[in-house]
């Protein structure tokens, strides 16, 4: 046990810290009424840009949880240029992400070669039943509006060559 | 269990290589390392191997180097003695871990569909053994290191017979071996002779089977179909390209 | 509390029957947990009491066992990074580093200097956030509520920084073989510098608030002493071992994984080996980590964030053990690769597993309230024990 003098000294030091902090403004926010600002990189929910998807299945394959379900069919589209060949494209029928299984690792967003998946920092999509956490392509498409623009990078970062 | 059918041809192959590689004196280690295309043993490891050999002698069946660690394979009879030597003679006062290896090939994920795909972890189908070799399917390996000397570590391996998976316990030398050996026992079914109470550590005590053995199925990957199968319906009246290609 | 006879047959359906047999039943048997604030998850302690003194303690773990060693055999290397995040969920960034380091060493790839520096910064930041929770929580366990609020408040600042860089508050998944996912966002370095200065202040606050407190000292001094030699043979590592006077830090004494030798820092040891010593060591290490980050930010090199890496990651055949000094102690991965896109076998050596395995020895002969002090001061994460 510390001596009486040390005890008093230790206690009063501690109380001093409490007193100082008491006079400072609170750091917490009252959540449903106020919201904290979320960083643009936050992994909240995955948004899908349907027209970019070519049903290549890369995201479904690299998902560690196997929580992406994709189906598609082929369609003929008119040629891009006058006199060109008629194109066959794959069209998405089903694109579901099961958020009850998702680990929010972001591998699907990274591997997508056609820039069809994006992270959005939105987080308010809790549901009363687990089954409703399966978001279909319409719902995933709605998130697309909330995707923030890419941030500039820190000083000293390698500048990527502009894409042609 | 179907182990016997699966493993028996591989075990024969391995037996041949293992006998060729058996060494008795430490000096042989350098050419051997060059042969298997790993960087030659560092001076520190060669010195350590000489010290270990001086203590354990013929109990060392094979040695090698992985990363910067020295790896030795000892005979099952001298496994417990190896721990004593490490702790009391060689100054390895710190027990890092004890665990097991099952060298049986990993079953492929997603069945035949995923075979050609690079995003699925498809493993080789043949049974090969790592550094310092093995005689059969099962091994116990442990690592010890020192809190007084920087950058020193020794990995020990020992073969376990499939028919009688028993090996000596390290509990008397390193008290921390208790939980590691319990884990190893419940995950692989290896019995540590001399362990005070081999009971389940993680799993409920009525659990059956040895989860980390390669023939224990991972149900999460069995009940669900592989999701990577290209699921695109072709144009009506046209041959389906995707299906033809797979 | 009086001791009474318990009929083992009567109580066997209530608890695991094997445990009752194991512990015998002459004295009172007390179940601490599985849900207890001091356990950071679900750890159950079955203790046999003689009055208020513990005669024998048996930790029951496995309530959160997720079988990561099995799961890794069925996944590719990039997929595993996100799994290992969840082992020690308080310092998940630090979990990725040795795993990625092991894969890089097997592939003979070296991450770029900038990536290594950012990894070091974020590892140290994970250490700060883990220790801040400890510094607050430890007060809470011995009866002081105020430090917990301080700890959570300050930890939030570092978590915000981790999130703004990696996108994940708890599960960054930021390391890639050969570098990092992306570079830091604009303004991060300046913000980080401010926060680290704040952390230095908050360490002083903790020193004033907790360390001098006579009640705290009475509750922690001389409680749960780990002898150095015994601790090492149990595999106790990290701050727990340094608090027993063993000057062994893998950041300095291990295989170099991160550029710690390019900055100036020191390790802290305490001779006592008791709960107070563990608190003291962690507090000093928090402060030292903040100083390290300030130095690293000054020296942060410019350049690319990713080395040249093949598009499809196949790790050549071989095996390697790579360990690192995680906030809780030595964390290591023994990877056996067979040249495929996924590992053949990964042995995950976690710090808490070995740290907690000393509990049956450590709890013998101490009083029930001190059990909580010892649990809190050992500081383990159940995910780190159970994997």
Short mmCIF file of N, CA and C in Angstrom, two decimals, chain B residues 39-46 48 64-71 143 150-155, chain C residues 105-106 253-256 319-323 334:
data_model
loop_
_atom_site.label_atom_id
_atom_site.label_comp_id
_atom_site.label_asym_id
_atom_site.label_seq_id
_atom_site.Cartn_x
_atom_site.Cartn_y
_atom_site.Cartn_z
N UNK B 39 17.78 -22.06 -50.55
CA UNK B 39 19.08 -21.43 -50.31
C UNK B 39 19.90 -22.22 -49.31
N UNK B 40 21.19 -22.24 -49.52
CA UNK B 40 22.07 -23.02 -48.65
C UNK B 40 21.92 -22.56 -47.20
N UNK B 41 22.18 -23.47 -46.30
CA UNK B 41 21.96 -23.18 -44.89
C UNK B 41 22.87 -22.06 -44.41
N UNK B 42 22.30 -21.15 -43.65
CA UNK B 42 23.10 -20.04 -43.14
C UNK B 42 24.11 -20.57 -42.13
N UNK B 43 25.14 -19.76 -41.88
CA UNK B 43 26.19 -20.17 -40.95
C UNK B 43 25.62 -20.40 -39.56
N UNK B 44 24.70 -19.50 -39.17
CA UNK B 44 24.13 -19.61 -37.83
C UNK B 44 23.39 -20.93 -37.69
N UNK B 45 22.63 -21.30 -38.74
CA UNK B 45 21.88 -22.54 -38.67
C UNK B 45 22.79 -23.75 -38.71
N UNK B 46 23.86 -23.67 -39.49
CA UNK B 46 24.80 -24.79 -39.55
C UNK B 46 25.44 -24.99 -38.17
N UNK B 48 24.08 -24.11 -35.33
CA UNK B 48 23.03 -24.61 -34.45
C UNK B 48 22.81 -26.10 -34.68
N UNK B 64 16.86 -29.42 -42.46
CA UNK B 64 16.68 -28.51 -43.58
C UNK B 64 16.49 -27.12 -43.06
N UNK B 65 16.17 -26.21 -43.97
CA UNK B 65 15.98 -24.83 -43.57
C UNK B 65 14.76 -24.29 -44.28
N UNK B 66 13.89 -23.64 -43.53
CA UNK B 66 12.73 -22.98 -44.12
C UNK B 66 12.73 -21.55 -43.66
N UNK B 67 12.74 -20.62 -44.62
CA UNK B 67 12.89 -19.23 -44.22
C UNK B 67 14.25 -19.07 -43.58
N UNK B 68 14.28 -18.67 -42.32
CA UNK B 68 15.56 -18.56 -41.63
C UNK B 68 15.67 -19.59 -40.53
N UNK B 69 14.61 -20.36 -40.34
CA UNK B 69 14.60 -21.34 -39.25
C UNK B 69 15.27 -22.64 -39.66
N UNK B 70 15.90 -23.26 -38.69
CA UNK B 70 16.42 -24.61 -38.89
C UNK B 70 15.29 -25.59 -38.59
N UNK B 71 15.15 -26.59 -39.45
CA UNK B 71 14.14 -27.61 -39.22
C UNK B 71 14.83 -28.95 -39.07
N UNK B 143 7.75 -25.58 -32.58
CA UNK B 143 8.82 -24.59 -32.74
C UNK B 143 9.18 -24.05 -31.37
N UNK B 150 18.52 -13.11 -29.95
CA UNK B 150 17.65 -12.61 -31.00
C UNK B 150 17.73 -13.49 -32.24
N UNK B 151 16.65 -13.53 -32.96
CA UNK B 151 16.59 -14.20 -34.27
C UNK B 151 17.09 -15.63 -34.23
N UNK B 152 16.55 -16.43 -33.37
CA UNK B 152 16.91 -17.83 -33.40
C UNK B 152 15.63 -18.63 -33.18
N UNK B 153 15.47 -19.65 -33.97
CA UNK B 153 14.28 -20.49 -33.85
C UNK B 153 14.60 -21.88 -34.37
N UNK B 154 13.97 -22.87 -33.78
CA UNK B 154 14.20 -24.23 -34.21
C UNK B 154 12.86 -24.92 -34.35
N UNK B 155 12.62 -25.47 -35.52
CA UNK B 155 11.39 -26.21 -35.73
C UNK B 155 11.72 -27.69 -35.71
N UNK C 105 7.58 -13.55 -48.50
CA UNK C 105 8.90 -14.19 -48.40
C UNK C 105 8.93 -15.47 -49.23
N UNK C 106 7.83 -16.21 -49.23
CA UNK C 106 7.81 -17.42 -50.05
C UNK C 106 7.85 -17.08 -51.53
N UNK C 253 13.98 -8.01 -31.95
CA UNK C 253 14.71 -9.27 -31.89
C UNK C 253 14.24 -10.31 -32.89
N UNK C 254 13.17 -10.03 -33.60
CA UNK C 254 12.69 -11.00 -34.57
C UNK C 254 13.29 -10.77 -35.94
N UNK C 255 12.88 -11.61 -36.88
CA UNK C 255 13.30 -11.38 -38.25
C UNK C 255 12.71 -10.06 -38.73
N UNK C 256 13.50 -9.21 -39.37
CA UNK C 256 12.95 -7.91 -39.78
C UNK C 256 11.82 -8.07 -40.80
N UNK C 319 7.93 -23.89 -47.21
CA UNK C 319 7.30 -23.61 -45.94
C UNK C 319 8.10 -22.56 -45.19
N UNK C 320 7.41 -21.81 -44.35
CA UNK C 320 8.07 -20.70 -43.68
C UNK C 320 7.28 -20.34 -42.43
N UNK C 321 8.01 -19.90 -41.42
CA UNK C 321 7.34 -19.37 -40.23
C UNK C 321 7.71 -17.90 -40.11
N UNK C 322 6.71 -17.05 -40.08
CA UNK C 322 6.95 -15.63 -39.92
C UNK C 322 6.17 -15.15 -38.72
N UNK C 323 6.85 -14.47 -37.82
CA UNK C 323 6.15 -13.97 -36.64
C UNK C 323 6.38 -12.48 -36.49
N UNK C 334 2.72 -20.28 -39.65
CA UNK C 334 3.56 -21.28 -40.30
C UNK C 334 2.83 -21.71 -41.55
#
